[in-house]
mmCIF file of C-alpha atoms in Angstrom:
data_model
loop_
_atom_site.group_PDB
_atom_site.id
_atom_site.type_symbol
_atom_site.label_atom_id
_atom_site.label_comp_id
_atom_site.label_asym_id
_atom_site.label_seq_id
_atom_site.Cartn_x
_atom_site.Cartn_y
_atom_site.Cartn_z
ATOM 1 C CA MET A 1 5.335 -29.114 10.579
ATOM 2 C CA ARG A 2 8.390 -26.905 10.499
ATOM 3 C CA PRO A 3 9.945 -26.799 13.982
ATOM 4 C CA ARG A 4 10.571 -23.279 15.197
ATOM 5 C CA PHE A 5 13.615 -22.348 17.240
ATOM 6 C CA CYS A 6 11.327 -21.156 20.053
ATOM 7 C CA GLU A 7 9.944 -24.724 20.339
ATOM 8 C CA THR A 8 13.310 -26.132 21.399
ATOM 9 C CA ASP A 9 14.332 -26.582 25.007
ATOM 10 C CA ALA A 10 17.578 -26.509 26.973
ATOM 11 C CA LEU A 11 18.503 -29.962 25.629
ATOM 12 C CA GLY A 12 18.270 -28.719 22.044
ATOM 13 C CA HIS A 13 15.309 -30.835 20.975
ATOM 14 C CA ILE A 14 11.673 -29.965 20.381
ATOM 15 C CA ASN A 15 10.022 -29.620 23.769
ATOM 16 C CA ASN A 16 7.500 -32.263 24.815
ATOM 17 C CA THR A 17 4.767 -29.618 25.142
ATOM 18 C CA VAL A 18 4.910 -28.954 21.385
ATOM 19 C CA LEU A 19 3.793 -32.394 20.189
ATOM 20 C CA PRO A 20 0.226 -32.119 21.570
ATOM 21 C CA VAL A 21 -0.184 -28.871 19.614
ATOM 22 C CA TRP A 22 1.143 -30.439 16.406
ATOM 23 C CA PHE A 23 -1.118 -33.457 16.918
ATOM 24 C CA LEU A 24 -4.150 -31.199 17.442
ATOM 25 C CA GLU A 25 -3.398 -29.390 14.186
ATOM 26 C CA ALA A 26 -3.065 -32.708 12.346
ATOM 27 C CA ARG A 27 -6.433 -33.885 13.789
ATOM 28 C CA GLU A 28 -8.318 -31.103 11.987
ATOM 29 C CA PRO A 29 -9.599 -33.413 9.185
ATOM 30 C CA VAL A 30 -11.075 -35.745 11.842
ATOM 31 C CA ILE A 31 -12.637 -32.806 13.668
ATOM 32 C CA ALA A 32 -14.164 -31.632 10.362
ATOM 33 C CA ILE A 33 -16.055 -34.939 10.060
ATOM 34 C CA PHE A 34 -17.958 -33.990 13.220
ATOM 35 C CA THR A 35 -17.883 -30.195 12.874
ATOM 36 C CA PRO A 36 -17.779 -29.167 9.201
ATOM 37 C CA ASP A 37 -18.608 -25.564 10.099
ATOM 38 C CA PRO A 38 -17.773 -24.719 13.731
ATOM 39 C CA THR A 39 -19.926 -21.569 13.623
ATOM 40 C CA LEU A 40 -23.113 -23.473 12.755
ATOM 41 C CA SER A 41 -22.679 -26.901 14.296
ATOM 42 C CA LYS A 42 -24.019 -28.278 17.534
ATOM 43 C CA ASN A 43 -21.749 -31.303 17.119
ATOM 44 C CA GLY A 44 -18.149 -31.611 18.136
ATOM 45 C CA LEU A 45 -15.510 -33.798 19.700
ATOM 46 C CA ALA A 46 -14.377 -33.776 23.316
ATOM 47 C CA MET A 47 -11.031 -35.251 24.274
ATOM 48 C CA VAL A 48 -11.214 -37.599 27.231
ATOM 49 C CA HIS A 49 -7.716 -39.118 27.104
ATOM 50 C CA MET A 50 -4.396 -38.513 25.412
ATOM 51 C CA ASP A 51 -0.977 -40.073 25.700
ATOM 52 C CA ILE A 52 2.242 -39.606 23.794
ATOM 53 C CA THR A 53 5.165 -41.995 23.684
ATOM 54 C CA PHE A 54 8.401 -40.340 22.659
ATOM 55 C CA LYS A 55 10.540 -42.673 20.535
ATOM 56 C CA ALA A 56 13.389 -40.334 19.524
ATOM 57 C CA GLU A 57 14.297 -36.674 19.621
ATOM 58 C CA SER A 58 12.737 -34.217 17.217
ATOM 59 C CA MET A 59 15.229 -31.504 16.412
ATOM 60 C CA PHE A 60 15.169 -27.972 15.083
ATOM 61 C CA GLY A 61 16.154 -27.610 11.423
ATOM 62 C CA SER A 62 14.238 -30.439 9.707
ATOM 63 C CA PRO A 63 10.509 -30.689 8.997
ATOM 64 C CA VAL A 64 8.372 -33.112 10.966
ATOM 65 C CA THR A 65 5.570 -35.019 9.259
ATOM 66 C CA VAL A 66 2.563 -35.971 11.394
ATOM 67 C CA THR A 67 0.338 -38.791 10.173
ATOM 68 C CA THR A 68 -3.170 -39.325 11.520
ATOM 69 C CA THR A 69 -5.168 -42.561 11.423
ATOM 70 C CA ILE A 70 -8.157 -43.987 13.270
ATOM 71 C CA GLY A 71 -7.399 -46.779 15.736
ATOM 72 C CA LYS A 72 -10.830 -47.792 17.011
ATOM 73 C CA ILE A 73 -14.388 -46.635 16.493
ATOM 74 C CA GLY A 74 -16.900 -47.197 19.280
ATOM 75 C CA ASN A 75 -20.539 -46.202 19.651
ATOM 76 C CA ARG A 76 -19.778 -42.696 20.980
ATOM 77 C CA SER A 77 -15.982 -42.496 20.914
ATOM 78 C CA LEU A 78 -13.011 -43.060 18.668
ATOM 79 C CA GLU A 79 -9.281 -43.439 19.047
ATOM 80 C CA VAL A 80 -7.017 -41.286 16.898
ATOM 81 C CA VAL A 81 -3.467 -42.577 16.371
ATOM 82 C CA GLN A 82 -0.826 -40.071 15.351
ATOM 83 C CA ARG A 83 2.814 -40.488 14.490
ATOM 84 C CA ALA A 84 5.537 -37.858 14.170
ATOM 85 C CA TRP A 85 8.348 -38.559 11.703
ATOM 86 C CA GLN A 86 11.556 -36.634 11.149
ATOM 87 C CA ASN A 87 14.208 -37.601 8.592
ATOM 88 C CA GLY A 88 12.581 -41.030 8.192
ATOM 89 C CA ALA A 89 12.637 -41.796 11.927
ATOM 90 C CA LEU A 90 9.564 -42.251 14.106
ATOM 91 C CA THR A 91 9.942 -39.700 16.903
ATOM 92 C CA ALA A 92 6.579 -39.917 18.721
ATOM 93 C CA VAL A 93 3.319 -41.846 18.787
ATOM 94 C CA GLY A 94 0.206 -40.231 20.204
ATOM 95 C CA LYS A 95 -3.182 -41.749 20.952
ATOM 96 C CA ALA A 96 -6.225 -39.682 21.772
ATOM 97 C CA THR A 97 -9.688 -40.871 22.754
ATOM 98 C CA LEU A 98 -12.332 -38.459 21.508
ATOM 99 C CA VAL A 99 -16.056 -38.520 22.241
ATOM 100 C CA SER A 100 -18.766 -37.324 19.869
ATOM 101 C CA PHE A 101 -20.263 -34.400 21.737
ATOM 102 C CA ASP A 102 -23.536 -32.467 21.527
ATOM 103 C CA THR A 103 -22.461 -28.906 22.324
ATOM 104 C CA VAL A 104 -26.016 -27.759 23.131
ATOM 105 C CA ALA A 105 -27.010 -30.608 25.465
ATOM 106 C CA ARG A 106 -23.380 -30.761 26.771
ATOM 107 C CA GLN A 107 -23.250 -34.554 26.618
ATOM 108 C CA SER A 108 -21.904 -37.375 24.497
ATOM 109 C CA GLN A 109 -23.891 -38.596 21.539
ATOM 110 C CA PRO A 110 -23.708 -41.610 19.192
ATOM 111 C CA ILE A 111 -21.402 -41.489 16.185
ATOM 112 C CA SER A 112 -23.640 -41.327 13.105
ATOM 113 C CA ASP A 113 -23.476 -43.886 10.289
ATOM 114 C CA ILE A 114 -22.133 -41.218 7.911
ATOM 115 C CA GLN A 115 -19.392 -40.237 10.366
ATOM 116 C CA ARG A 116 -18.535 -43.903 10.938
ATOM 117 C CA GLU A 117 -18.182 -44.494 7.168
ATOM 118 C CA GLN A 118 -15.850 -41.502 6.844
ATOM 119 C CA LEU A 119 -13.747 -42.629 9.810
ATOM 120 C CA GLN A 120 -13.442 -46.198 8.496
ATOM 121 C CA GLN A 121 -11.669 -44.869 5.402
ATOM 122 C CA HIS A 122 -8.753 -43.907 7.659
ATOM 123 C CA LEU A 123 -8.336 -46.985 9.865
ATOM 124 C CA ASP A 124 -4.841 -47.593 11.236
ATOM 125 C CA GLY A 125 -2.966 -50.466 9.649
ATOM 126 C CA PRO A 126 0.529 -51.874 9.146
ATOM 127 C CA ASP A 127 1.307 -49.270 6.457
ATOM 128 C CA ALA A 128 0.822 -46.498 9.023
ATOM 129 C CA GLU A 129 3.928 -47.695 10.844
ATOM 130 C CA GLN A 130 6.123 -47.017 7.817
ATOM 131 C CA PRO A 131 7.724 -43.615 7.210
ATOM 132 C CA PRO A 132 5.599 -41.400 4.956
ATOM 133 C CA THR A 133 6.876 -40.891 1.451
#
């Protein structure tokens, strides 16, 4: 992500409202596992919880790298773990609980075996806590 000047606040750092947007953009590969073609699919993901812990300031002028891993996989839900890095420093950690969702029936549905296999390829581990190279 390349921070834009308009995303800064009166303190000179990237405003806290920007990180959820960056994290959503970086979740697109996870969303694609459940909704490969949004115009044709009756499957999706619904967010039921999100939290972000800010570790350091993100500033205008340097790119921010967002990494996305899978924390936990349940029967109908999963936890996505995201980290924002700037100049080698961890600036924020976000966790989102998403539920597999049937958009026609408007209710949760089980995560399929194929989806589970794809998610397991991206499980969070100790390497995820190291700055990206």
